[in-house]
Every structure is written in structure tokens, then in C-alpha cells.
Coordinates of C-alpha atoms and ligand atoms in Angstrom, one line a residue:
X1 CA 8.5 40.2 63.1
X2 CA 6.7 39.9 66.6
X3 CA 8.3 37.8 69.4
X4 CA 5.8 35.4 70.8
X5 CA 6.7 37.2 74.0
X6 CA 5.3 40.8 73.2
X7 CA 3.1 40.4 70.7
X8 CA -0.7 41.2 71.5
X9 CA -2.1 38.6 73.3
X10 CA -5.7 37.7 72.0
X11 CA -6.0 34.2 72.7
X12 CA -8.6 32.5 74.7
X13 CA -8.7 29.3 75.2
X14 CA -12.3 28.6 75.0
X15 CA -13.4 25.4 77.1
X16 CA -16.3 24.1 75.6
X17 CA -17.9 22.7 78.5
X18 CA -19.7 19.5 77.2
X19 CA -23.2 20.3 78.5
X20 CA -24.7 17.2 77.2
X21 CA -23.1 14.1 78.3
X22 CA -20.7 12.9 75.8
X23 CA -20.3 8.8 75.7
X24 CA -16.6 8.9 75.3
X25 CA -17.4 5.4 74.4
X26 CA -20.3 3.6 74.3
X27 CA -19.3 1.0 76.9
X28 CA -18.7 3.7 79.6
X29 CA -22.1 4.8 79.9
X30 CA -20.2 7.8 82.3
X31 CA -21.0 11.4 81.6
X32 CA -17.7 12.9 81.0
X33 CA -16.8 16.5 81.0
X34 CA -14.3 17.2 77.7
X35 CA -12.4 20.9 77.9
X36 CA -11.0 21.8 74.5
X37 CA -10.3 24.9 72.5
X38 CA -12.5 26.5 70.5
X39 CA -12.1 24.7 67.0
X40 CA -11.2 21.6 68.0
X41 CA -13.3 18.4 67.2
X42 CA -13.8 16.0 70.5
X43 CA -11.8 13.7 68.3
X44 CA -9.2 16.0 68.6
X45 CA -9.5 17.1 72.2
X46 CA -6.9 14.7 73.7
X47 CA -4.2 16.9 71.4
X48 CA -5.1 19.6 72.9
X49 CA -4.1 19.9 76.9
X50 CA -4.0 22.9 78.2
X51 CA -1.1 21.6 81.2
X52 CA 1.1 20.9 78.6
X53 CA 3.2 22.5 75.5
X54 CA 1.3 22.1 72.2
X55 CA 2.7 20.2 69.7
X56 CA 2.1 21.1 66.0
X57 CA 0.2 18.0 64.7
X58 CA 2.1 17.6 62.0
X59 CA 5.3 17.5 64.5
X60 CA 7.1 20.6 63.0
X61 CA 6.7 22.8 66.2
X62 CA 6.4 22.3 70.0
X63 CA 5.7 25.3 72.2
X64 CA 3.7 26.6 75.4
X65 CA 0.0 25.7 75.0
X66 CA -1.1 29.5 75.6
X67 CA 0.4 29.8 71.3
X68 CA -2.9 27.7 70.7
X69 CA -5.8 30.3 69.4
X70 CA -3.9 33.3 70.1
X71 CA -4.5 34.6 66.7
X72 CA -0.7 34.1 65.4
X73 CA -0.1 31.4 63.1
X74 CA 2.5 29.0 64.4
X75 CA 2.2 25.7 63.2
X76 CA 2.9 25.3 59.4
X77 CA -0.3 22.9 59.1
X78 CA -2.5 25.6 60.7
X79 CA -3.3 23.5 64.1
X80 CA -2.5 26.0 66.5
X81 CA -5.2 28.2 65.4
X82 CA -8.4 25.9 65.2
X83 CA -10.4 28.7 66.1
X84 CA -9.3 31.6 64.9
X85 CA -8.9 32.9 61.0
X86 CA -4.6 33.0 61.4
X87 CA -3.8 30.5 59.8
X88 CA -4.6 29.8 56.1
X89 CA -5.1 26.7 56.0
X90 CA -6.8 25.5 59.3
X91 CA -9.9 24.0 59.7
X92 CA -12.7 25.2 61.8
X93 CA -14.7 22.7 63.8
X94 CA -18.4 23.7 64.6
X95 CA -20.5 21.5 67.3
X96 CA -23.6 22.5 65.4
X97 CA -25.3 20.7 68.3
X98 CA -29.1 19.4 67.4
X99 CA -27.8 19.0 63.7
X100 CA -24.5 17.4 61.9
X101 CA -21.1 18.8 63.4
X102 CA -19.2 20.7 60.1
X103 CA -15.2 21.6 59.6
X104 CA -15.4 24.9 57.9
X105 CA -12.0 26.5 56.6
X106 CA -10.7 28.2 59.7
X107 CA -10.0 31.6 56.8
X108 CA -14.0 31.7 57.4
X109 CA -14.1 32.4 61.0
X110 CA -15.3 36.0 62.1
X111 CA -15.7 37.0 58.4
X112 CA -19.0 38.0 59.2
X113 CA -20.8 34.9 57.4
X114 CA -22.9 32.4 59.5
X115 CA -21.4 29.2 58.1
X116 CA -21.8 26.8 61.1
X117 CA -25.9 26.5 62.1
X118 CA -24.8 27.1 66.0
X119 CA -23.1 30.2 65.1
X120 CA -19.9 29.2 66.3
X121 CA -17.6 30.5 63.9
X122 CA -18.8 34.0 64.1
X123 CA -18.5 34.7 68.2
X124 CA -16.3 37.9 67.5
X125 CA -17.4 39.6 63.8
X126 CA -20.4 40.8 65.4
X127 CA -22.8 39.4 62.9
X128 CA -26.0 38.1 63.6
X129 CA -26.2 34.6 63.2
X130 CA -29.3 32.4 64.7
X131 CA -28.8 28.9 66.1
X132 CA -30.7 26.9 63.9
X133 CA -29.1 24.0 64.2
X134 CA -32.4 22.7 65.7
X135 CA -34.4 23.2 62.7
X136 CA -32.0 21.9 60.6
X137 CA -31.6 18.7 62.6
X138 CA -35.2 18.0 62.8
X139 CA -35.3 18.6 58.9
X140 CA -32.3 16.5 58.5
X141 CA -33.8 13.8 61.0
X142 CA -37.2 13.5 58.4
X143 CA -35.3 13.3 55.7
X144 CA -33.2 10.7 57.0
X145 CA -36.1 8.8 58.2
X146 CA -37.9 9.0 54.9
X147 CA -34.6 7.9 53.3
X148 CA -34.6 4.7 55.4
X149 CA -37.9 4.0 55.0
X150 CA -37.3 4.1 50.9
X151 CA -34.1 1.8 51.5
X152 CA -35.5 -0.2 53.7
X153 CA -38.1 -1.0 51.1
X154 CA -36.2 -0.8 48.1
X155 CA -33.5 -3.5 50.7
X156 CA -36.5 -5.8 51.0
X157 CA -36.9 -5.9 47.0
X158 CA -33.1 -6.1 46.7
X159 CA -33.3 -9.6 49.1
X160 CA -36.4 -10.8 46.8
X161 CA -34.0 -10.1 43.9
X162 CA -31.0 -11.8 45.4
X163 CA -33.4 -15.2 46.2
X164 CA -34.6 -14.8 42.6
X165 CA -31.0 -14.6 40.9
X166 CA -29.6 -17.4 43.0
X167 CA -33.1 -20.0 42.3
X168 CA -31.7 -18.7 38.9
X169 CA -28.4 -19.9 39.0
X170 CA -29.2 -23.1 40.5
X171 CA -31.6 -24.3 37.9
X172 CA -29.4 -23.2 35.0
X173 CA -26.9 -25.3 36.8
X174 CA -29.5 -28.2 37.0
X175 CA -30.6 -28.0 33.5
X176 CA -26.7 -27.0 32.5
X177 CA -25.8 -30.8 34.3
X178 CA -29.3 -32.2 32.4
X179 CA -27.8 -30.9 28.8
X180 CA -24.7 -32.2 29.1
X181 CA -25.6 -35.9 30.2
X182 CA -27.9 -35.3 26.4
X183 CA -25.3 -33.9 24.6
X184 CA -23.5 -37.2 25.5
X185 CA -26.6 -39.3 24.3
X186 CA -26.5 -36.9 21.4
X187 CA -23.3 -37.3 20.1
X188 CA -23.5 -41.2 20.7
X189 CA -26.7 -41.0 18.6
X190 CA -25.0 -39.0 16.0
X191 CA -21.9 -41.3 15.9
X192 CA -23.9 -44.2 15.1
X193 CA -25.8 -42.9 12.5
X194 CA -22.8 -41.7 11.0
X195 CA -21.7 -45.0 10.7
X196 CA -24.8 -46.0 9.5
X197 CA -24.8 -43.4 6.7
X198 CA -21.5 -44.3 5.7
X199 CA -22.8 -48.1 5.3
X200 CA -25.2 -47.5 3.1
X201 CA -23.9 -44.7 1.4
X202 CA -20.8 -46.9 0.3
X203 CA -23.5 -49.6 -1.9
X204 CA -25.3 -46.1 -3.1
X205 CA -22.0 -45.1 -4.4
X206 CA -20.8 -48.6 -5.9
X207 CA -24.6 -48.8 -7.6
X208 CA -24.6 -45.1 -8.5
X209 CA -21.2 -45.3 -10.5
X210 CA -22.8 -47.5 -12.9
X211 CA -25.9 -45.0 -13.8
X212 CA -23.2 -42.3 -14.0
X213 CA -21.6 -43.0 -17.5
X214 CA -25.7 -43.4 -18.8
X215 CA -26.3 -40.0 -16.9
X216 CA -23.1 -39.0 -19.0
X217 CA -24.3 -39.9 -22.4
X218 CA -27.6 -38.2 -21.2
X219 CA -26.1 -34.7 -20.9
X220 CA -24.4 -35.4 -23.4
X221 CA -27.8 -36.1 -25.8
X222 CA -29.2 -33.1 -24.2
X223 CA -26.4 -30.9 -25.5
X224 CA -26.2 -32.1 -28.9
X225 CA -30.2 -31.5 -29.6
X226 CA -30.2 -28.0 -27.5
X227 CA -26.9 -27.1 -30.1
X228 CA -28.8 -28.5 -33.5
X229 CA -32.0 -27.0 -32.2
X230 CA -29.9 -23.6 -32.3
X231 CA -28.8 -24.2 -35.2
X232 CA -32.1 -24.6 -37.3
X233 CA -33.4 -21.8 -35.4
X234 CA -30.4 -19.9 -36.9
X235 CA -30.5 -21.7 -40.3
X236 CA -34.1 -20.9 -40.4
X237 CA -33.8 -16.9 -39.3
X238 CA -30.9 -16.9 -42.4
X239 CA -33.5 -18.3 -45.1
X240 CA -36.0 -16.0 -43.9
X241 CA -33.8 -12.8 -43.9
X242 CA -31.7 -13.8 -47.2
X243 CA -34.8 -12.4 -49.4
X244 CA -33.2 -13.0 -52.5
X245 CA -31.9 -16.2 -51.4
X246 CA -28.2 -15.7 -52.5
X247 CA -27.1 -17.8 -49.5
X248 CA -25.5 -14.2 -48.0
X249 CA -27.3 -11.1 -46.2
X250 CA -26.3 -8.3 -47.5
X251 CA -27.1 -4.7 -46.0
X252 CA -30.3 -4.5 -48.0
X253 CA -31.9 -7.6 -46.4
X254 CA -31.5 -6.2 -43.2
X255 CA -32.7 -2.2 -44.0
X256 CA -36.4 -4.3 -44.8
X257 CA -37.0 -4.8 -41.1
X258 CA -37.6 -1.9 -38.9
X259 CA -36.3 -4.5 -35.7
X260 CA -33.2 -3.3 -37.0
X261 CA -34.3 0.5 -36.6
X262 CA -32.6 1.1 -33.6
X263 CA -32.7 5.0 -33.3
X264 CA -36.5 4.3 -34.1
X265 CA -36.4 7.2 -36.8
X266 CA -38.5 4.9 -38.5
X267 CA -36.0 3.7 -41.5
X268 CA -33.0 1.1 -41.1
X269 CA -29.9 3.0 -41.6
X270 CA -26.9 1.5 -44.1
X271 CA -24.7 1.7 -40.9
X272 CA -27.8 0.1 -38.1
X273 CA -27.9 -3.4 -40.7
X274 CA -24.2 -3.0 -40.8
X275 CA -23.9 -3.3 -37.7
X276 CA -25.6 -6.7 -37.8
X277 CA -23.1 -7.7 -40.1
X278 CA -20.0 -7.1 -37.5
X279 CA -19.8 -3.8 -39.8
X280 CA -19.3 -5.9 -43.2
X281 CA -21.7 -5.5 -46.4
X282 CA -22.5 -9.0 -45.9
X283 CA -22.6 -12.0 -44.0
X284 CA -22.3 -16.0 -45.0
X285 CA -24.4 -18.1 -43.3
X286 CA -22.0 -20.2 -41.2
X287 CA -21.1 -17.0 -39.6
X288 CA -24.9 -15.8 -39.2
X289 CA -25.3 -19.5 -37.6
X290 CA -22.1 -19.4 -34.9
X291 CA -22.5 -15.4 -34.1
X292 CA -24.7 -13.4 -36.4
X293 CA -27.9 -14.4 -34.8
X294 CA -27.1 -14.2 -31.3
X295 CA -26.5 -10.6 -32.1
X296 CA -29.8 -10.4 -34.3
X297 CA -32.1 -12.7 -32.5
X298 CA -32.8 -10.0 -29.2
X299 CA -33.7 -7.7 -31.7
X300 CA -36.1 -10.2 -33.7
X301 CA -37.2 -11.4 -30.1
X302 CA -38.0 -7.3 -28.8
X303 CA -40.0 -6.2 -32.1
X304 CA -42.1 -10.0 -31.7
X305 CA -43.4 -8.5 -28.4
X306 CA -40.8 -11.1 -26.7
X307 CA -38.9 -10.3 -23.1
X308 CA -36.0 -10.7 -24.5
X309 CA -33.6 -13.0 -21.0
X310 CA -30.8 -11.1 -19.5
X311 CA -28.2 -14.1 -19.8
X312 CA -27.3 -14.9 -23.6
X313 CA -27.6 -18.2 -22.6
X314 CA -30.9 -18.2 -22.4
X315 CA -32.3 -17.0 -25.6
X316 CA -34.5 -19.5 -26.7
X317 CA -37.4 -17.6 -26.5
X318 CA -40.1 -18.4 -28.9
X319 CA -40.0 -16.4 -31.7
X320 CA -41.6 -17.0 -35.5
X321 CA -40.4 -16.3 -38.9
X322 CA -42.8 -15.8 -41.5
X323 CA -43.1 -16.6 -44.9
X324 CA -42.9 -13.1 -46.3
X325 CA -40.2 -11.2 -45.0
X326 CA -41.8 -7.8 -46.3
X327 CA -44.2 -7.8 -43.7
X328 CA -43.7 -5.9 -40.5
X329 CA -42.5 -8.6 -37.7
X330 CA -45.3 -10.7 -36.4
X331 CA -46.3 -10.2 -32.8
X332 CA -46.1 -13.9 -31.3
X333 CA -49.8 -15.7 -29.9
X334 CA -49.9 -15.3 -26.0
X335 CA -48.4 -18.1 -23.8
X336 CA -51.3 -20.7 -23.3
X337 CA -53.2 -20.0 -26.0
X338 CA -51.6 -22.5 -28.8
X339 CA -52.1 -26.2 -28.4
X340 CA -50.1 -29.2 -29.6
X341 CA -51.7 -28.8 -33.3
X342 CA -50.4 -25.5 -33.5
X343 CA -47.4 -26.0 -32.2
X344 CA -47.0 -28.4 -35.1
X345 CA -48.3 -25.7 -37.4
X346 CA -45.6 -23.0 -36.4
X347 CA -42.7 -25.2 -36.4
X348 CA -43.8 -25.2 -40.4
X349 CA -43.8 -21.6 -40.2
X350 CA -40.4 -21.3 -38.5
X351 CA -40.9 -21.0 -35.1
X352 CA -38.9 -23.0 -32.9
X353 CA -40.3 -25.1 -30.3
X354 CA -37.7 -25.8 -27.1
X355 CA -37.1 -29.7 -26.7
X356 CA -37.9 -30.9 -23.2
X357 CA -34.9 -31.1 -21.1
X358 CA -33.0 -34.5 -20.4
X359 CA -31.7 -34.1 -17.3
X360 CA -30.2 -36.8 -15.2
X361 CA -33.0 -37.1 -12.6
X362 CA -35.1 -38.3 -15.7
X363 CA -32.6 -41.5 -15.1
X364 CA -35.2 -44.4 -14.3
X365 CA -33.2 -46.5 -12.1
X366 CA -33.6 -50.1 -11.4
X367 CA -35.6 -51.2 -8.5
X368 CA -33.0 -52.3 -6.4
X369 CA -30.1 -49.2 -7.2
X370 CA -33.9 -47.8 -6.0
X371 CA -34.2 -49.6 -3.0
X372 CA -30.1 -48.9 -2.1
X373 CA -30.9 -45.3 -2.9
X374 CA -33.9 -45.2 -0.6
X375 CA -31.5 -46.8 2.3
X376 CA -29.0 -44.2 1.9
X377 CA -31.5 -41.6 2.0
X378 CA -33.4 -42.7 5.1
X379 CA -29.8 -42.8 6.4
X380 CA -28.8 -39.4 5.9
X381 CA -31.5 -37.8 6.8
X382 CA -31.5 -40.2 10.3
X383 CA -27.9 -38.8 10.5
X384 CA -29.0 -35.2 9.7
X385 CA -32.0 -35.3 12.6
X386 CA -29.2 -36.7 14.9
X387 CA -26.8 -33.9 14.0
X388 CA -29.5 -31.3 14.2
X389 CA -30.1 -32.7 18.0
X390 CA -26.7 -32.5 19.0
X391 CA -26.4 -29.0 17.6
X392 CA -29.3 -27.8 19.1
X393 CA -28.1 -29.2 22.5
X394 CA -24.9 -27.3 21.8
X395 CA -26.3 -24.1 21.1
X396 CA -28.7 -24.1 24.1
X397 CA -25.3 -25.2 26.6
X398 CA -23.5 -22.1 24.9
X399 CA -26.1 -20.1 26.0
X400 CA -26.8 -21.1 29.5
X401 CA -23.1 -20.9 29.8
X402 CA -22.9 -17.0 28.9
X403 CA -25.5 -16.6 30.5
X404 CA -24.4 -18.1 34.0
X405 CA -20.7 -16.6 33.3
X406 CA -22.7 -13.2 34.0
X407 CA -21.9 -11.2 36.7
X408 CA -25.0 -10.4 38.5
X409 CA -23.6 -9.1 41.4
X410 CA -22.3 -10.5 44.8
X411 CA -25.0 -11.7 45.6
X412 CA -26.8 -12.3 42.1
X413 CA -29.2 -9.3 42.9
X414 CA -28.8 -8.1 39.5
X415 CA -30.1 -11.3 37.6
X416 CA -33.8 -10.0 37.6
X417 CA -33.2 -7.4 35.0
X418 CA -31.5 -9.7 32.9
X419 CA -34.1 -10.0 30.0
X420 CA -35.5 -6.5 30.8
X421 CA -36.0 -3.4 29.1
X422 CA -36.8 0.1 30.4
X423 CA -37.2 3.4 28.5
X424 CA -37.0 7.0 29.0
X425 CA -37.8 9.7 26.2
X426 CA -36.3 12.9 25.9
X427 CA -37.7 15.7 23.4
X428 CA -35.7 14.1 20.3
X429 CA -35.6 10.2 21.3
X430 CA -36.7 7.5 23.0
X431 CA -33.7 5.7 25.2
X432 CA -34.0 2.1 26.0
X433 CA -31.7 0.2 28.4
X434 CA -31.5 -3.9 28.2
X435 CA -29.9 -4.3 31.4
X436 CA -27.1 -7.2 30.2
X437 CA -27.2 -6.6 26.8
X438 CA -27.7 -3.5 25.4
X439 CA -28.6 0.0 25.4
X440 CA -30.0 2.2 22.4
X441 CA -31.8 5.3 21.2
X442 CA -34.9 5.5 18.6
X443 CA -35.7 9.3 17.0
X444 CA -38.8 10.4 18.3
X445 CA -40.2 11.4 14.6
X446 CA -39.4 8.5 12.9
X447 CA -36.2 6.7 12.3
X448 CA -35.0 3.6 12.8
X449 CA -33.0 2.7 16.0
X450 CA -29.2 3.1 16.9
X451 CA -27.5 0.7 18.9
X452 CA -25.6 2.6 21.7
X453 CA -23.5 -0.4 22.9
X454 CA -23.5 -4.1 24.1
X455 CA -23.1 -5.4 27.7
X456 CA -19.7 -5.0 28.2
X457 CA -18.6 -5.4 32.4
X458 CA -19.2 -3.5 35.5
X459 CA -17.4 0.2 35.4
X460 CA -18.0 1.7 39.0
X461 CA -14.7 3.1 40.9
X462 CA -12.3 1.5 42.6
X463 CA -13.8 -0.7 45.8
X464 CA -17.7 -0.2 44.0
X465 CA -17.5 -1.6 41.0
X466 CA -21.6 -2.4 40.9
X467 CA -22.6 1.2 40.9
X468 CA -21.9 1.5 37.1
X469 CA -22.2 -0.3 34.2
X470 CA -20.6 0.0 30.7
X471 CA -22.0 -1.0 27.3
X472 CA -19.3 -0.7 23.9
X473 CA -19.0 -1.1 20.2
X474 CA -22.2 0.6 19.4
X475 CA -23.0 1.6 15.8
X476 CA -19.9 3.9 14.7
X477 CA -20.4 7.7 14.7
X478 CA -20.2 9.9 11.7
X479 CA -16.7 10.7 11.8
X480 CA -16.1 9.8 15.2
X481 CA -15.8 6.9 17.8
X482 CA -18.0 3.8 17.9
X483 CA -20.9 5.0 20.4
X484 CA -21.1 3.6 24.0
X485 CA -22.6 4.1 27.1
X486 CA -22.4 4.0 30.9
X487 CA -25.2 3.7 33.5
X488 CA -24.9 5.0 37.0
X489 CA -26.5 3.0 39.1
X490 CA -28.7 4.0 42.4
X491 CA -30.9 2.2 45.0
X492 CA -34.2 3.2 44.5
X493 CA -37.4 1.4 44.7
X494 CA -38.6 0.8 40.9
X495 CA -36.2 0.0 38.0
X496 CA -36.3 2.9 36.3
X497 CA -33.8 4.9 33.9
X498 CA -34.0 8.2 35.1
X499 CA -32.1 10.8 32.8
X500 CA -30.1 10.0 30.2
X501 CA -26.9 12.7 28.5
X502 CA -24.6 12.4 26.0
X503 CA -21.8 14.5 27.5
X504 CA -19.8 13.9 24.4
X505 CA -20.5 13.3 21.4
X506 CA -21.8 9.2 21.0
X507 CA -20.5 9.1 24.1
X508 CA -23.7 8.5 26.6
X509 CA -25.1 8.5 30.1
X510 CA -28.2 7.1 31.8
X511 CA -29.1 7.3 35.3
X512 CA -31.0 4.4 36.5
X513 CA -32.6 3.1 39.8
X514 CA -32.4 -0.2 41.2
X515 CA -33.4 -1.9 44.2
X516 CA -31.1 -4.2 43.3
X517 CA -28.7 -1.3 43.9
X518 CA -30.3 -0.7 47.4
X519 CA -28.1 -1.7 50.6
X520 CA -29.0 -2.6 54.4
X521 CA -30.1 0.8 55.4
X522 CA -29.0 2.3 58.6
X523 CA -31.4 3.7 61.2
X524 CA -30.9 7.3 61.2
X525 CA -29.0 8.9 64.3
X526 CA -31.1 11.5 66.9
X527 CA -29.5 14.6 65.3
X528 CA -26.3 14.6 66.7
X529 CA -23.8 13.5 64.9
X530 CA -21.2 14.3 67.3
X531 CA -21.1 11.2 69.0
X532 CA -21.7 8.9 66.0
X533 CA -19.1 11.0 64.0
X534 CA -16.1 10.7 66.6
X535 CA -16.7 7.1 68.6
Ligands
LIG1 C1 -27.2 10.9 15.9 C2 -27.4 10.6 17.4 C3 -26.7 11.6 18.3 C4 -25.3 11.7 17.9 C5 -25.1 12.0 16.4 C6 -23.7 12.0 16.0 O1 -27.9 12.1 15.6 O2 -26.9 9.3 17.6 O3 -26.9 11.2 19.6 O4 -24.7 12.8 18.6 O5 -25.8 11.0 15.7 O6 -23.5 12.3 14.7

């Protein structure tokens, strides 16, 4: 190991002589003149004295100040050797006058690469590295002035925005106070005619209880001719199929009709009429009146040309029986075409005509139970107009309410796009972002669309929370995760959704401009950022 003493001195403190006036600050309008070693940032410079012993900054080592730069690596954070490549892990400050000042890794000075535009950090490799920090800098300085101009336009929308979302607020505020003084009226209102409603209703009921045994003994009528009608029907289909009128059906009977042919091989099999005859030989006629013809009649129904109703209940289609039972079954006359005469004429044939329903709102009721149940009426449907009010009041106070519990910013720039839509296609779909409330994706070639997520809350980092925004519980992915999304937000000076990925699967990403997300630009500096960078 070489003692500091003997080892081969290559140092050089470099003083950078500050040819352009430095403002030390910008108070002391005073030209200064700033002598530092090569490396060292201005911000630096007062570390580095040449009168003095260095100290390490990281306070491990103190020693004489000829250590700094002399190409051996003394200090364990690398500060001894700002300008040369000993140490590993020092930084390399470059001037880059005319453009931005840089830290490059110290491990990159003299390796022959021009990595600072004023050449600094190559002043021994011998490579030939051009100063053109000047071009850069002017480059830089357009840039930076077309930047400003964008933000400052894309600001002055941002401030239209922010007057815009706070009008906003205000008047849902305003008509937020104006609902609730109606909601109050409302449910006044509604009170009262519930009261009301309940006065008259209480008579209705009193005048109603008396009509309800009559309404009783209605049904009840109603029943009893529906269940005889059934059973004449029934009574009638037995006489019709009992051919030799032995009061039973037998087998035989039933092998006459090809209804009964229910593989349609054109004969009635023993076993097919048997089956008619819950699989006896023969059948009595109180059992063909209770459950042998609600098994036959379908079939009866089917070969008559009649839809035969799904529900059992309900099979009092017209059908007809005739007289001779050896001809095939008749096909019925069309609905409409048969008028009261002939009614009159089939029911001598056998067919059965359906009774007209007594139902309780056939109930003639007396003029004043009429007169009560007018009342009530008028009163419930006064109460139902009032409750309808006051619900529709509700309703709209939920919504201004989640609405105003938004957060559209600090300063309520975001409320514009609130109600918004913008879309960008890619070659398989077409993305649409509802700023607020959702975002979601529609296949080019037909399809229909696929919710990516709901407004969920702001997701930017720590200390810029507005730059992103996140939108969950989409529609669930095939074996996977519901889908959602996050937008990155940018200033720009259109809304406008710029690219969207899906970095995993149904997970997504837009990028979208906003001058909403624009802030108070900052005129650009002259070029040289040394003075800006280190006040
Ligand atoms: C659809 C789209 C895709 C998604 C797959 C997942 O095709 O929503 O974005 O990756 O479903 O199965």
C-alpha cells in the first residue's frame, strides 16, 4: 500500500476561475470570483478550501487539502476525488456552461466518452470532445419556451376550468339548500295526506266488510258452476267414448280413436288406450269424471285442431263430441265464426261452452259504499302523488350530494370533465374514458362493451395525488381479477386520452391530457442553469 507521502503525485487542483459573474446571491448583485476544484459544484465550493485540510463530507476522514483530486481515493464516500475517476463512487460535476450543469459518475471521467457538453470530464483521455453546450442550450432554451407557451395556455384553460367547477359547486349548493327547504314542504304534504288516506280508508274498510261475505258467496258460485261445468264436460266425453254404452270404457272404446295413436303408426295400440285407463282394461265413470279425462281431454283437444294450455288448470278449451264416435275426430269451427245460435246448437252436440266468470269486481256496490270508495281512492292516489314528490326530491338531493362529495381537485379544476367522455381506438378496440365515472372498452368488429371500472378516488404518489386516477370493480376477467384501470394524468391543452395498455392482464392504463392538469408555468431560465440550480 502507498503512503500518502510517496505516492505519485498527480493532483491538480484545478481553479475554475468563474469567468462569468456568478450572483452568489441574487441580492448581492457583486461579481464574485469562486476557486474550486475540478468536480466540484459551486454549491459545493465552500467545502472545498484550498488553505485548509479537507474533510471527507461524510466526516470519516480529515487530511491536507493537496489529498483532494490527487487521483487516490481517500474518503470512503468518494469526495476527495470530484474530478478524477479514483473513486467508485464519486460524482463528477460538469459546468456545461450555455446549457444545464450535469453530475456524471466520477468512474466516467477520462474514459474517453464525451459525457458532459463542455467537455469537462474528458481534459486528460485525449478524446475529442466538442463544446456544444451552446447548441444544446439554445435547443434546450426553444424547447423550454415552446413548453411555456403550451402551459401557459393549457394554465389559462386550467383557471377557466377552476371558475367553472367552483360556479358549479355554488349552485349545487344553492339548489342543494332549495331542495331541502321542498323536501320539508314534501314530507309535510305527504304526512297530511297520509292522514287523510287513513280517514277515508277507515269508512272504505267498515263499508267494504259488508260486500266481502257477498264477494264470498260469489267465488264461491263461481267455483261450484266452473266444477259442474267440468263435470258435464267429462260426463259427456264418457257417453261419447262408452260406444256400447255399458257405463265402463274398456280398451276397445279407446283403440276407435286414432287421438289415442300416440306413436302415429296409424292404429291405437292395446297398451296406448291402456294407458288411458291408468293401465287397467277398463275404467268406471266416476273415475273418468275425477282423473280419466284430464288425462284424455289434451289428446281429444290436439287431434280437434285445439292448442292444447300449458297449465292443467286451464283446459277448458272448446272441444266437441259428436254423435258418432266412429268417425275420425272433428276439427272445431274457427274462433269468431259461430254466433249465439250455434253456440246453442253445439252445446246439443256436446261441446262445452265456458260460463262467464263471476268475479268479485262484478260486485255492484251501492251508491254511497260507491261514493266512500271514490273518497278513499282520490285519497290514495293524492297520497301516492305526494309520496312520489317527496321521493323524487330525495332522489335528486342524493345525487347532488354525490355529486358535490366529488373530489374535483383543489381547486375544483377537474369538475369540467365530470359528465364527459373521450375515446381512443387501438387496432382491436375502441377505449372510452368517463372522467368520474367510468372507463371501458368496445371490440372494434363488433361486440358489445366491457366495463373497465367505476370512479373509484385519486391514485397519484405520495404529495401528487391528482396526477392519477383509479377506476375498480369492472366486469370480472375469465379466470382472473375484476378488471380496473388507472389514468395518468398530464397538462396539456385538449382533454384527450392519449394511449391506452393493459400491462397485465384486465389490468389497464390510459394516458390522458388535461389542462386541468396544467400548472403556473415558469418562464424558462437563459441557458444557464448554474445559477438557478445552486442559489
Ligand atoms: C377481453 C379483453 C382483454 C382481456 C381479455 C381477458 O378479450 O377485455 O383486454 O385481456 O378479455 O380474458
Amino acid at each position: 500500500m502507498f503512503h500518502k507521502e510517496f505516492r505519485a503525485v498527480v493532483f491538480q487542483n484545478v481553479l475554475i476561475l468563474c469567468a462569468s459573474a456568478v450572483l452568489w446571491k441574487q441580492t448581492t448583485a457583486t461579481a464574485t470570483q469562486v476557486t474550486r476544484p475540478r468536480g466540484v459544484s459551486l454549491a459545493r465550493a465552500s467545502l472545498y478550501i484550498p488553505d485548509s485540510d479537507f474533510t471527507c463530507l461524510d466526516g470519516s476522514a480529515t487530511f491536507p487539502f493537496r489529498y483532494v483530486n490527487d487521483d487516490y481515493c481517500d474518503c470512503q464516500d468518494g469526495s476527495d476525488e470530484p474530478g478524477t475517476s479514483a473513486c467508485p463512487n464519486g460524482s463528477f460535476y460538469c459546468r456545461n456552461l450555455g446549457h444545464e450543469a450535469m453530475v456524471v459518475p466520477s468512474s466516467r471521467v477520462n474514459d474517453g466518452i464525451c459525457d458532459c457538453c463542455d467537455a469537462a470530464d474528458e481534459y486528460q483521455s485525449g478524446a475529442n470532445c466538442v463544446n456544444t453546450c451552446k447548441e444544446l442550450g439554445s435547443a434546450a432554451q426553444e424547447e423550454a419556451q415552446r413548453r411555456y407557451e403550451l402551459e401557459s395556455q393549457g394554465y389559462a384553460i386550467k383557471l377557466e376550468y377552476i371558475n367553472k367547477g367552483k360556479q358549479a359547486k355554488q349552485s349545487q349548493q344553492e339548489r342543494n339548500m332549495a331542495l331541502k327547504a321542498e323536501q320539508l314542504e314534501a314530507e309535510a304534504l305527504r304526512s297530511e295526506k297520509e292522514r287523510e288516506k287513513q280517514e277515508a280508508e277507515e269508512p272504505e274498510r267498515q263499508a267494504l266488510d259488508k260486500y266481502r261475505q257477498i264477494e264470498q258467496e260469489a267465488m264461491k258460485e263461481k267455483e261450484e258452476i266452473e266444477r259442474s261445468q267440468r263435470e258435464s264436460e267429462a260426463s259427456k266425453a264418457f257417453d261419447w267414448l262408452d260406444s256400447n254404452q255399458d257405463g265402463k270404457l274398456q280398451v276397445e272404446e279407446l283403440q276407435t280413436h286414432t287421438a289415442f295413436d300416440q306413436n302415429q303408426d296409424g292404429t291405437v295400440s292395446p297398451d296406448e288406450a291402456k294407458f288411458f285407463l291408468h293401465n287397467e282394461e277398463e275404467m268406471e265413470k266416476d273415475e273418468f269424471v275425477t282423473t280419466g279425462w284430464p288425462l284424455i281431454k289434451p289428446f281429444i283437444m290436439k287431434a280437434q285442431g285445439v292448442e292444447v294450455p300449458s297449465q292443467p288448470e286451464q283446459q277448458a278449451g272448446e272441444i266437441q263430441l259428436p254423435e258418432d264416435h266412429h268417425q275420425e275426430e272433428p276439427i272445431p269451427e274457427t274462433e269468431g265464426e259461430e254466433g249465439e245460435e250455434e253456440d246453442e246448437e253445439h252445446e246439443e252436440e256436446g261441446e262445452i261452452v265456458k260460463p262467464s266468470p263471476v268475479t268479485p269486481s262484478s260486485i255492484e256496490y251501492d251508491a254511497e259504499t260507491q261514493a266512500i270508495i271514490e273518497a278513499a281512492n282520490k285519497a290514495r292516489n293524492a297520497y301516492d302523488e305526494a309520496d312520489r314528490r317527496l321521493r323524487d326530491l330525495e332522489r335528486e338531493i342524493r345525487q347532488l350530494e354525490e355529486s358535490n362529495s366529488k373530489d374535483y381537485g383543489p381547486n375544483e379544476e377537474y369538475q369540467p370533465l365530470d359528465g364527459q367522455c373521450y375515446e381512443y381506438s387501438d387496432r382491436e378496440y375502441t377505449y372510452k374514458l368517463c372522467p368520474f365515472d367510468n372507463g371501458s372498452q368496445r371490440p372494434k368488429h363488433g361486440g358489445s362493451e366491457t366495463r373497465l371500472g367505476s370512479w373509484d378516488s385519486w391514485d397519484g404518489p405520495e404529495g401528487n395525488k391528482y396526477a392519477a386516477m383509479k377506476y375498480d370493480k369492472g366486469v370480472q376477467c375469465w379466470n382472473g381479477p375484476q378488471r380496473s384501470l388507472k389514468v395518468h394524468l398530464s397538462c396539456g391543452m385538449e382533454n384527450q386520452l392519449l394511449s391506452v395498455s393493459e400491462p397485465n392482464r384486465c389490468e389497464y392504463e390510459m394516458k390522458f391530457t388535461t389542462p386541468a392538469a396544467c400548472s403556473e408555468p415558469r418562464k424558462p431560465n437563459d441557458g444557464d442553469s448554474e445559477v438557478h440550480d445552486e442559489l
